[in-house]
Amino acid sequence: MEIPESIKKRLTLPAEEHFYAGHTACQGCGASLGLRYVLKAYGRKTIVTIPACCSTIIAGAWPYNTLDAPLFHTAFATTGAVISGIEAGLKAQGYKVKGEDGVMVVGWAGDGGTADIGLQALSGFLERGHDAVYIMYDNEAYMNTGIQRSGSTPYGAWTTNTPGGKRHFLEKRHKKKVIDIVIAHEIPYAATASVAYPEDFIRKLKKAQKTPGPSFIQLFAPCPTGWRSPTDKSIEIARMAVQTAYFPLFEYENGKYKINMPNPKKEPKPIEEFLKLQGRFKYMTKEDIEILQGWVNHEWEKLKKLAEVFG
Amino acid sequence: MNTLFGEKKAEAKKIVFTSVDQYPEAPISLGTTLSNFTGDWRTFMPVVNEDKCVKCYICWKFCPEPAIYIKPDGYVAIDYDYCKGCGICANECPTNAITMEKEEK
Amino acid sequence: MIEIRFHGRGGQGAVTAANILASAAFKSGKYVQAFPFFGVERRGAPVTAFTRIDDKPIRIKTQIYEPDVVVVLDPSLLDTVDVTAGLKDGGIVIVNTEKSKEEVLEKLKKKPAKLALVDATTIALEILGLPITNTAILGAVAKATGIVDLKYVQEAIKETFSGTLGEKNAKAAEEAFNKTVVYEL
Amino acid sequence: MAEYKPIKKVVSGNYAAAYAALHARVQVVAAYPITPQTSIIEKIAEFIANGEADIQYVPVESEHSAMAACIGASATGARVFTATAAQGLALMHEMLHWASGARLPIVMVNANRALAPPWSVWDEQTDSLSQRDTGWLQFYAENNQEVYDGVLMAFKVAEDKRVSLPAMVIESAFILSHTYDVVEMIPQELVDEFLPPRDPLYTLTDFDNPISVGALATPNDYYEFRYKEAMAMERAKKVIKEVGKEFGERFGRDYSQMIETYRTDDAEIVFMGMGSLMGTVKEAVDLLRKEGYKVGAAKVRWFRPFPKEELYELAKEVPAIAVVDRNFSFGQEGILFNESKGVLFNTDARPLMKDYIVGLGGRDFTVNDVRAIAKDMKKTLEKGRVEEEVVWYHLKR
C-alpha cells in the first residue's frame, strides 16, 4: 500500500520496502530487521551475498526470495571473496559500482561467518579495496546451527557448547573485536550500528554507499532464541547494549574516530542493565559480572581515547 | 487492499512442482515469500488503539516482518497474515497504543 | 632427434639457455621441446635443463637420460657432477672454461667424440658486466654442433631479452661463437 | 570464415594456458599462487600490465577465496578463469561443488601435482581425480597444444546452455607446465568466431526481476536439481563432440573423440591413460610395433563426463587393456582403471584389464617402462587371465 506523501515526510526511515514479509525468521529477530533496513537504504539495485547463517533461511527457501533484490547464497567462509568477485564481474562488464547511482554490492554475514570462518576472506576483501559493503550482523553466536559460541560471543554467555550449569562452565573469553581488526586494515569507512537505532544505521549505510572502496559495518542484532530473551525485548536489549557502552556506536572514517552513542561525557549505564534482560547471562556470578564490566570499561576508555586522539 | 505489499501479496502464490521438467535448470528463485502466511505462528496478537496512537511510526520502524502498514488516514494497522506476534511494536510504543492480546483461534 | 643437456648452477640461466636454444631451433623450422630438471633447486645449487630438437613433433615427455650433447655452464661442476653420464657414443661436450683440453678431459668420466671449449665467463664479464654465461655458451653450441645457425640463436636471444640487453647478449653469443675451440677426439 | 593462419610460438604449458585465457577474452581472473601453476597467472598479470588485456584481476588470499571470487564474478555473467594445483585444488573443494551446483561455467586450469605429505611439487593426477564428483568437466591435456586448445574448447562447452557447468583443463606439473614446446595459436578474430561472448543461463544483474541463487532446497526439491545437473553432464558429451569437431574443421585439430585412439585397430594390447604420459606411450607404441608387439594407445581426453560409450566400442575389439594410472584411490586401485572396469561390467566387452600405477609424485615414466608393461601384459594375455590386478610398477623391491 502506497504511503501518503504527507506521511512519508514524517517517516524517519525510507518508506520503500524491499524486504518481503512471509520470511521464516524467529519472532523478534534482529537480523531480519537489519536486512530490512539495508534494503531500505539501497533499494533493489543491490546484489546481496549471504553465506551460511540464519539469513540463509530468512531470505527464503527455494523457490522463494524474501529480498526484492538479487541475492547470491554462498558457502560459510566466502562472503568477502564472493563480493570481491561480484564487484569484479560487474566492473568487467562496465557497470558502475557503489556511489549514488551505482550497483551496491553487499555482503551480509553473521558473526560466526565473519569473526571466525570468514575472517580471512574478509581481510582479503578489505585489503584489496573492493567497492562493496560488508555488514556483519552480530548476534554473538552461531544461531543457525543452534546457538554455539563464536569469536564474537561475550564473556559469561551461555551457549549450547559453553553451557552454564552446576559446574559453572561458561564462555570465558571476551568478545573478539572484529571492528578493531577491520580498522587495522585502514579502510576508508568502518562503523558499528544497532538495530535499535535504524536512522543511525541507514545514515551509515548511505555513507558507506558514497565512500569509494570497501566499507564495513558491524550491526548489533539481538537473537531472542539464542539469548533466551523475550521476543518483544529485542530493541530494548539492543538499545541497552549501546547505553551501557557494551556495544558503543562509532565511526571510523579516513583515519578518524567518532563516537555516536552513548555520550562519552556521561557515565554509561551499568552492564547489569543489559544482562538482566537475557537468560543467557543467568549463570554469571557477581565476580563474572565484574569481570565483564571491567572489560566494557576498558574497551570504552580505549575508544574514548581513540576518539580524543584521532577525532 | 489493506496490506503493506498490496498487489504483490495478492499475486503471490505457492509454487509446487510435480515434474522435473517444471524445474528451472539452475536453482534460482521464482517468487517471493509473500505467499507464506506466518500469521499462524502467533500466540498473542497486537491490537492498535487509535485513540492512543500518535502516529509516530515507531512500531512500523521496528517491525521485523514487516507486517505493520500505514493507512491513508495515517494510523497504523497490522497485517495479521504475516504478524508473528513478537510484541516489539507493543514494547516500543511510547503511548501504549498497542496491546498484546491472547488470540482466539 | 637431438637431445641436449645443460648443466649449470641456479641463477646462471641454464633453463633460459635451454629455452633459447629451443626457440632458435624452432626458428630454423624444427620441432622443439625445452624443460628444466623438475627440482626445487635454489640459487647456486647445481641445476640441469634439457632441449630436444627434431624434424617431427616431439611426443615423448620424459627426462633425457642419453644426451647427444652436454653443455656445461659452470666449470666447477666438472668436479662434482658426472656431466657425461649417459652421453651417447659420438656425443659432444661443450664446456665454459679457461682450462686446457687435457685438463678438461681428465675430469670427464667419458671421452666425447667432440669437445668444445670457450671462456664464456670472461666474454660475459666483458660484454654484459655479469658472469652470466647462458647466452654466450649458446654461441659455442651453435659452433660446435651445427644444430642451429648463430643468427637464429641471436634472434631468439633478442626475443628473450628486450632492447640493449638483448643486443649485448646476442653479441656475447657471437663472440663466443668466434672464440670457441672445437677438438675432434 | 577467415582463413586460418596459425601463430606458432614456443611456450610452456602455463603460457599456453595464459594465452588461451587471453584469446578467450576472459573478463575476470581471481587466483592464488601455487607451484607449478603460478606462471599462468603471472603471465596474465603481465598481459594486463602491458595493456594487452582488459581483465579484472583479483589477487585473492587463498584458493578457497579464488574459487569463491570466480563464482561471484561468474554469477554476474562475466567470463571467468582461474588456475591452481594440488593443495590449492583441495582447498577449493567446497567451492567446486558450489560452482557446478550454481551452474557457473568457470574454466580453471589445474596443474596436476601430488598432494602432501610428504611434500611434492611433481606430477600426479590424484588431485584432480579426487574432484571427480564435484560436477566439473575434466579435460586432460597431453601436450601444450592441448592445454591451449583445451581452454578454448572448455569455455565453449561449459558455456553452452545445454551444459552450463564449470570445466577443468588439466596439465602435468612441470612436464607440461614448465616445458617449452611449439604451440599453434589461433588469431584473435578466429577465436572470436569460434567462441562468442558468454550468454549466461541467468545473471544477478537483472534488477527488475531479481532472483536469488542457491537458496535452501528441501528434500522435496533438492533431488530434481541434482538430476538436472546429471543430465547436463550427460548432454555435455554431445556438446564436447560437436565442439571438438568444429574445432577440427576450423583449426585442423580434431577433438571429436573423447577417447583418442592410436594404432588400436589390430592391437592385442592397448595402453590406456590420461595426460602427458600418453605422449610417451604413443612414442613407445611406434617403437614396440617395430619390435613386433601389436600394441596401441587410448588417451582418455575427457574424464568427466566419462566417455562410457567410446570405451565400450574400444573394449569390445581389444583383447587386453593396460591402464596406466598416474593416480591412486586408497583402499581401491587406480582411478581410471576402476572407472573403466565399472563401465564395462554390464556389457559383453571383456578385455583382460590390468592397472599399472605409474609416475606418482613425478616419478619419470619412460619408453622403457612402456616396453616392460607390454612384456608383462603379453604374459597375461598368454595365460588368458589377470593374476595381479594392480601393479605398483616402479616400486623398489
mmCIF file of N, CA, C and O in Angstrom, chain A residues 100-163:
data_model
loop_
_atom_site.group_PDB
_atom_site.id
_atom_site.type_symbol
_atom_site.label_atom_id
_atom_site.label_comp_id
_atom_site.label_asym_id
_atom_site.label_seq_id
_atom_site.Cartn_x
_atom_site.Cartn_y
_atom_site.Cartn_z
ATOM 1 N N GLU A 100 26.134 6.910 -5.612
ATOM 2 C CA GLU A 100 24.695 7.181 -5.613
ATOM 3 C C GLU A 100 23.926 6.340 -6.622
ATOM 4 O O GLU A 100 22.890 5.770 -6.315
ATOM 5 N N ASP A 101 24.441 6.274 -7.875
ATOM 6 C CA ASP A 101 23.686 5.578 -8.911
ATOM 7 C C ASP A 101 24.326 4.248 -9.305
ATOM 8 O O ASP A 101 23.927 3.630 -10.280
ATOM 9 N N GLY A 102 25.297 3.822 -8.546
ATOM 10 C CA GLY A 102 25.972 2.570 -8.890
ATOM 11 C C GLY A 102 25.257 1.364 -8.290
ATOM 12 O O GLY A 102 24.348 1.496 -7.473
ATOM 13 N N VAL A 103 25.673 0.187 -8.745
ATOM 14 C CA VAL A 103 25.142 -1.041 -8.163
ATOM 15 C C VAL A 103 25.793 -1.228 -6.795
ATOM 16 O O VAL A 103 27.008 -1.089 -6.649
ATOM 17 N N MET A 104 24.977 -1.505 -5.797
ATOM 18 C CA MET A 104 25.536 -1.749 -4.469
ATOM 19 C C MET A 104 25.826 -3.243 -4.321
ATOM 20 O O MET A 104 24.949 -4.079 -4.548
ATOM 21 N N VAL A 105 27.045 -3.553 -3.932
ATOM 22 C CA VAL A 105 27.427 -4.941 -3.682
ATOM 23 C C VAL A 105 27.538 -5.097 -2.170
ATOM 24 O O VAL A 105 28.342 -4.415 -1.529
ATOM 25 N N VAL A 106 26.700 -5.956 -1.632
ATOM 26 C CA VAL A 106 26.599 -6.068 -0.181
ATOM 27 C C VAL A 106 26.860 -7.504 0.285
ATOM 28 O O VAL A 106 26.275 -8.452 -0.234
ATOM 29 N N GLY A 107 27.747 -7.623 1.245
ATOM 30 C CA GLY A 107 27.928 -8.899 1.927
ATOM 31 C C GLY A 107 27.187 -8.823 3.252
ATOM 32 O O GLY A 107 27.325 -7.840 3.987
ATOM 33 N N TRP A 108 26.399 -9.824 3.522
ATOM 34 C CA TRP A 108 25.591 -9.827 4.746
ATOM 35 C C TRP A 108 25.871 -11.141 5.454
ATOM 36 O O TRP A 108 25.354 -12.190 5.069
ATOM 37 N N ALA A 109 26.730 -11.071 6.479
ATOM 38 C CA ALA A 109 27.160 -12.305 7.123
ATOM 39 C C ALA A 109 27.030 -12.190 8.632
ATOM 40 O O ALA A 109 27.130 -11.100 9.199
ATOM 41 N N GLY A 110 26.831 -13.306 9.263
ATOM 42 C CA GLY A 110 26.718 -13.336 10.716
ATOM 43 C C GLY A 110 28.073 -13.196 11.392
ATOM 44 O O GLY A 110 29.093 -13.036 10.740
ATOM 45 N N ASP A 111 28.060 -13.243 12.721
ATOM 46 C CA ASP A 111 29.324 -13.077 13.440
ATOM 47 C C ASP A 111 30.227 -14.295 13.262
ATOM 48 O O ASP A 111 31.438 -14.158 13.135
ATOM 49 N N GLY A 112 29.653 -15.484 13.234
ATOM 50 C CA GLY A 112 30.485 -16.676 13.003
ATOM 51 C C GLY A 112 31.121 -16.620 11.629
ATOM 52 O O GLY A 112 32.317 -16.864 11.475
ATOM 53 N N GLY A 113 30.328 -16.258 10.643
ATOM 54 C CA GLY A 113 30.809 -16.181 9.261
ATOM 55 C C GLY A 113 31.760 -15.031 9.030
ATOM 56 O O GLY A 113 32.389 -14.944 7.977
ATOM 57 N N THR A 114 31.882 -14.148 10.005
ATOM 58 C CA THR A 114 32.773 -13.002 9.863
ATOM 59 C C THR A 114 33.964 -13.096 10.809
ATOM 60 O O THR A 114 35.113 -13.070 10.397
ATOM 61 N N ALA A 115 33.663 -13.264 12.104
ATOM 62 C CA ALA A 115 34.735 -13.250 13.106
ATOM 63 C C ALA A 115 35.568 -14.532 13.050
ATOM 64 O O ALA A 115 36.742 -14.522 13.403
ATOM 65 N N ASP A 116 34.940 -15.622 12.615
ATOM 66 C CA ASP A 116 35.639 -16.912 12.645
ATOM 67 C C ASP A 116 35.978 -17.395 11.235
ATOM 68 O O ASP A 116 36.968 -17.029 10.665
ATOM 69 N N ILE A 117 35.079 -18.179 10.676
ATOM 70 C CA ILE A 117 35.413 -18.890 9.431
ATOM 71 C C ILE A 117 35.611 -17.951 8.243
ATOM 72 O O ILE A 117 36.355 -18.264 7.318
ATOM 73 N N GLY A 118 35.000 -16.773 8.291
ATOM 74 C CA GLY A 118 35.118 -15.875 7.141
ATOM 75 C C GLY A 118 36.120 -14.759 7.326
ATOM 76 O O GLY A 118 36.222 -13.863 6.493
ATOM 77 N N LEU A 119 36.881 -14.801 8.404
ATOM 78 C CA LEU A 119 37.777 -13.676 8.734
ATOM 79 C C LEU A 119 38.842 -13.465 7.656
ATOM 80 O O LEU A 119 39.164 -12.335 7.307
ATOM 81 N N GLN A 120 39.366 -14.567 7.139
ATOM 82 C CA GLN A 120 40.416 -14.471 6.119
ATOM 83 C C GLN A 120 39.890 -13.809 4.844
ATOM 84 O O GLN A 120 40.525 -12.920 4.285
ATOM 85 N N ALA A 121 38.715 -14.271 4.429
ATOM 86 C CA ALA A 121 38.140 -13.695 3.206
ATOM 87 C C ALA A 121 37.769 -12.233 3.426
ATOM 88 O O ALA A 121 37.911 -11.403 2.526
ATOM 89 N N LEU A 122 37.319 -11.916 4.635
ATOM 90 C CA LEU A 122 37.014 -10.522 4.967
ATOM 91 C C LEU A 122 38.280 -9.678 4.841
ATOM 92 O O LEU A 122 38.286 -8.616 4.220
ATOM 93 N N SER A 123 39.361 -10.186 5.415
ATOM 94 C CA SER A 123 40.621 -9.448 5.390
ATOM 95 C C SER A 123 41.080 -9.219 3.952
ATOM 96 O O SER A 123 41.498 -8.116 3.590
ATOM 97 N N GLY A 124 40.975 -10.257 3.143
ATOM 98 C CA GLY A 124 41.371 -10.126 1.741
ATOM 99 C C GLY A 124 40.536 -9.074 1.029
ATOM 100 O O GLY A 124 41.060 -8.236 0.289
ATOM 101 N N PHE A 125 39.251 -9.118 1.285
ATOM 102 C CA PHE A 125 38.345 -8.143 0.666
ATOM 103 C C PHE A 125 38.719 -6.719 1.063
ATOM 104 O O PHE A 125 38.803 -5.812 0.224
ATOM 105 N N LEU A 126 38.973 -6.512 2.357
ATOM 106 C CA LEU A 126 39.292 -5.169 2.853
ATOM 107 C C LEU A 126 40.606 -4.675 2.266
ATOM 108 O O LEU A 126 40.714 -3.535 1.807
ATOM 109 N N GLU A 127 41.566 -5.580 2.251
ATOM 110 C CA GLU A 127 42.910 -5.219 1.838
ATOM 111 C C GLU A 127 42.980 -4.859 0.353
ATOM 112 O O GLU A 127 43.687 -3.932 -0.041
ATOM 113 N N ARG A 128 42.191 -5.565 -0.442
ATOM 114 C CA ARG A 128 42.238 -5.321 -1.883
ATOM 115 C C ARG A 128 41.454 -4.080 -2.297
ATOM 116 O O ARG A 128 41.590 -3.593 -3.411
ATOM 117 N N GLY A 129 40.620 -3.597 -1.405
ATOM 118 C CA GLY A 129 39.963 -2.316 -1.691
ATOM 119 C C GLY A 129 38.776 -2.363 -2.631
ATOM 120 O O GLY A 129 38.525 -1.423 -3.380
ATOM 121 N N HIS A 130 38.024 -3.452 -2.607
ATOM 122 C CA HIS A 130 36.863 -3.541 -3.500
ATOM 123 C C HIS A 130 35.763 -2.549 -3.112
ATOM 124 O O HIS A 130 35.573 -2.236 -1.940
ATOM 125 N N ASP A 131 35.020 -2.132 -4.114
ATOM 126 C CA ASP A 131 33.891 -1.228 -3.891
ATOM 127 C C ASP A 131 32.669 -2.037 -3.469
ATOM 128 O O ASP A 131 31.804 -2.348 -4.294
ATOM 129 N N ALA A 132 32.606 -2.356 -2.213
ATOM 130 C CA ALA A 132 31.472 -3.132 -1.708
ATOM 131 C C ALA A 132 31.306 -2.842 -0.218
ATOM 132 O O ALA A 132 32.187 -2.250 0.409
ATOM 133 N N VAL A 133 30.166 -3.242 0.300
ATOM 134 C CA VAL A 133 29.882 -3.021 1.722
ATOM 135 C C VAL A 133 29.706 -4.379 2.399
ATOM 136 O O VAL A 133 28.908 -5.205 1.943
ATOM 137 N N TYR A 134 30.460 -4.586 3.439
ATOM 138 C CA TYR A 134 30.354 -5.822 4.200
ATOM 139 C C TYR A 134 29.641 -5.502 5.507
ATOM 140 O O TYR A 134 30.079 -4.634 6.253
ATOM 141 N N ILE A 135 28.542 -6.194 5.741
ATOM 142 C CA ILE A 135 27.826 -5.977 7.007
ATOM 143 C C ILE A 135 27.855 -7.267 7.812
ATOM 144 O O ILE A 135 27.428 -8.327 7.341
ATOM 145 N N MET A 136 28.405 -7.153 8.991
ATOM 146 C CA MET A 136 28.424 -8.277 9.911
ATOM 147 C C MET A 136 27.255 -8.068 10.872
ATOM 148 O O MET A 136 27.270 -7.126 11.662
ATOM 149 N N TYR A 137 26.241 -8.910 10.785
ATOM 150 C CA TYR A 137 25.171 -8.778 11.776
ATOM 151 C C TYR A 137 25.541 -9.680 12.935
ATOM 152 O O TYR A 137 25.780 -10.860 12.803
ATOM 153 N N ASP A 138 25.655 -9.042 14.061
ATOM 154 C CA ASP A 138 26.292 -9.671 15.213
ATOM 155 C C ASP A 138 25.224 -10.093 16.219
ATOM 156 O O ASP A 138 24.659 -9.257 16.923
ATOM 157 N N ASN A 139 24.933 -11.386 16.248
ATOM 158 C CA ASN A 139 24.041 -11.879 17.303
ATOM 159 C C ASN A 139 24.793 -12.779 18.279
ATOM 160 O O ASN A 139 24.211 -13.544 19.028
ATOM 161 N N GLU A 140 26.103 -12.675 18.197
ATOM 162 C CA GLU A 140 27.012 -13.167 19.238
ATOM 163 C C GLU A 140 27.025 -14.671 19.429
ATOM 164 O O GLU A 140 27.374 -15.155 20.499
ATOM 165 N N ALA A 141 26.662 -15.423 18.421
ATOM 166 C CA ALA A 141 26.838 -16.888 18.464
ATOM 167 C C ALA A 141 26.375 -17.474 17.136
ATOM 168 O O ALA A 141 25.776 -16.771 16.315
ATOM 169 N N TYR A 142 26.663 -18.756 16.975
ATOM 170 C CA TYR A 142 26.153 -19.476 15.800
ATOM 171 C C TYR A 142 24.703 -19.843 16.083
ATOM 172 O O TYR A 142 24.422 -20.858 16.714
ATOM 173 N N MET A 143 23.794 -19.002 15.651
ATOM 174 C CA MET A 143 22.394 -19.227 15.975
ATOM 175 C C MET A 143 21.741 -20.237 15.030
ATOM 176 O O MET A 143 20.890 -21.005 15.432
ATOM 177 N N ASN A 144 22.192 -20.220 13.775
ATOM 178 C CA ASN A 144 21.545 -21.077 12.784
ATOM 179 C C ASN A 144 21.778 -22.551 13.085
ATOM 180 O O ASN A 144 20.936 -23.399 12.821
ATOM 181 N N THR A 145 22.953 -22.861 13.620
ATOM 182 C CA THR A 145 23.256 -24.252 13.949
ATOM 183 C C THR A 145 22.756 -24.610 15.337
ATOM 184 O O THR A 145 22.942 -25.731 15.797
ATOM 185 N N GLY A 146 22.170 -23.659 16.037
ATOM 186 C CA GLY A 146 21.574 -23.975 17.325
ATOM 187 C C GLY A 146 22.322 -23.429 18.520
ATOM 188 O O GLY A 146 22.436 -24.097 19.548
ATOM 189 N N ILE A 147 22.836 -22.200 18.381
ATOM 190 C CA ILE A 147 23.393 -21.433 19.498
ATOM 191 C C ILE A 147 24.701 -22.011 20.029
ATOM 192 O O ILE A 147 24.789 -22.513 21.153
ATOM 193 N N GLN A 148 25.736 -21.992 19.195
ATOM 194 C CA GLN A 148 27.073 -22.326 19.676
ATOM 195 C C GLN A 148 27.923 -21.060 19.706
ATOM 196 O O GLN A 148 27.674 -20.134 18.950
ATOM 197 N N ARG A 149 28.923 -21.053 20.572
ATOM 198 C CA ARG A 149 29.747 -19.854 20.720
ATOM 199 C C ARG A 149 30.470 -19.508 19.421
ATOM 200 O O ARG A 149 30.830 -20.387 18.643
ATOM 201 N N SER A 150 30.672 -18.225 19.207
ATOM 202 C CA SER A 150 31.543 -17.770 18.123
ATOM 203 C C SER A 150 32.613 -16.891 18.760
ATOM 204 O O SER A 150 32.582 -16.655 19.967
ATOM 205 N N GLY A 151 33.515 -16.410 17.947
ATOM 206 C CA GLY A 151 34.531 -15.494 18.459
ATOM 207 C C GLY A 151 33.905 -14.217 18.984
ATOM 208 O O GLY A 151 34.511 -13.475 19.760
ATOM 209 N N SER A 152 32.679 -13.962 18.588
ATOM 210 C CA SER A 152 32.011 -12.726 18.978
ATOM 211 C C SER A 152 31.105 -12.907 20.198
ATOM 212 O O SER A 152 30.423 -11.984 20.614
ATOM 213 N N THR A 153 31.086 -14.104 20.780
ATOM 214 C CA THR A 153 30.281 -14.342 21.975
ATOM 215 C C THR A 153 30.950 -13.658 23.180
ATOM 216 O O THR A 153 32.164 -13.769 23.348
ATOM 217 N N PRO A 154 30.179 -12.957 23.988
ATOM 218 C CA PRO A 154 30.803 -12.250 25.116
ATOM 219 C C PRO A 154 31.122 -13.176 26.298
ATOM 220 O O PRO A 154 30.575 -14.283 26.402
ATOM 221 N N TYR A 155 31.966 -12.666 27.123
ATOM 222 C CA TYR A 155 32.299 -13.338 28.377
ATOM 223 C C TYR A 155 31.015 -13.611 29.166
ATOM 224 O O TYR A 155 30.157 -12.742 29.298
ATOM 225 N N GLY A 156 30.905 -14.816 29.652
ATOM 226 C CA GLY A 156 29.797 -15.138 30.556
ATOM 227 C C GLY A 156 28.546 -15.660 29.894
ATOM 228 O O GLY A 156 27.639 -16.127 30.577
ATOM 229 N N ALA A 157 28.497 -15.613 28.580
ATOM 230 C CA ALA A 157 27.257 -16.000 27.904
ATOM 231 C C ALA A 157 27.098 -17.516 27.855
ATOM 232 O O ALA A 157 28.052 -18.241 27.591
ATOM 233 N N TRP A 158 25.885 -17.949 28.114
ATOM 234 C CA TRP A 158 25.541 -19.339 27.893
ATOM 235 C C TRP A 158 25.376 -19.572 26.400
ATOM 236 O O TRP A 158 24.786 -18.764 25.686
ATOM 237 N N THR A 159 25.940 -20.664 25.912
ATOM 238 C CA THR A 159 25.583 -21.167 24.580
ATOM 239 C C THR A 159 25.502 -22.685 24.733
ATOM 240 O O THR A 159 25.856 -23.221 25.784
ATOM 241 N N THR A 160 25.099 -23.376 23.691
ATOM 242 C CA THR A 160 24.962 -24.833 23.849
ATOM 243 C C THR A 160 26.306 -25.531 23.951
ATOM 244 O O THR A 160 26.384 -26.651 24.438
ATOM 245 N N ASN A 161 27.368 -24.907 23.477
ATOM 246 C CA ASN A 161 28.679 -25.538 23.681
ATOM 247 C C ASN A 161 29.541 -24.802 24.695
ATOM 248 O O ASN A 161 30.706 -25.129 24.883
ATOM 249 N N THR A 162 28.962 -23.804 25.341
ATOM 250 C CA THR A 162 29.550 -23.248 26.577
ATOM 251 C C THR A 162 28.395 -23.159 27.574
ATOM 252 O O THR A 162 27.977 -22.065 27.948
ATOM 253 N N PRO A 163 27.873 -24.298 27.971
ATOM 254 C CA PRO A 163 26.658 -24.281 28.790
ATOM 255 C C PRO A 163 26.952 -23.867 30.233
ATOM 256 O O PRO A 163 27.973 -24.250 30.793
#
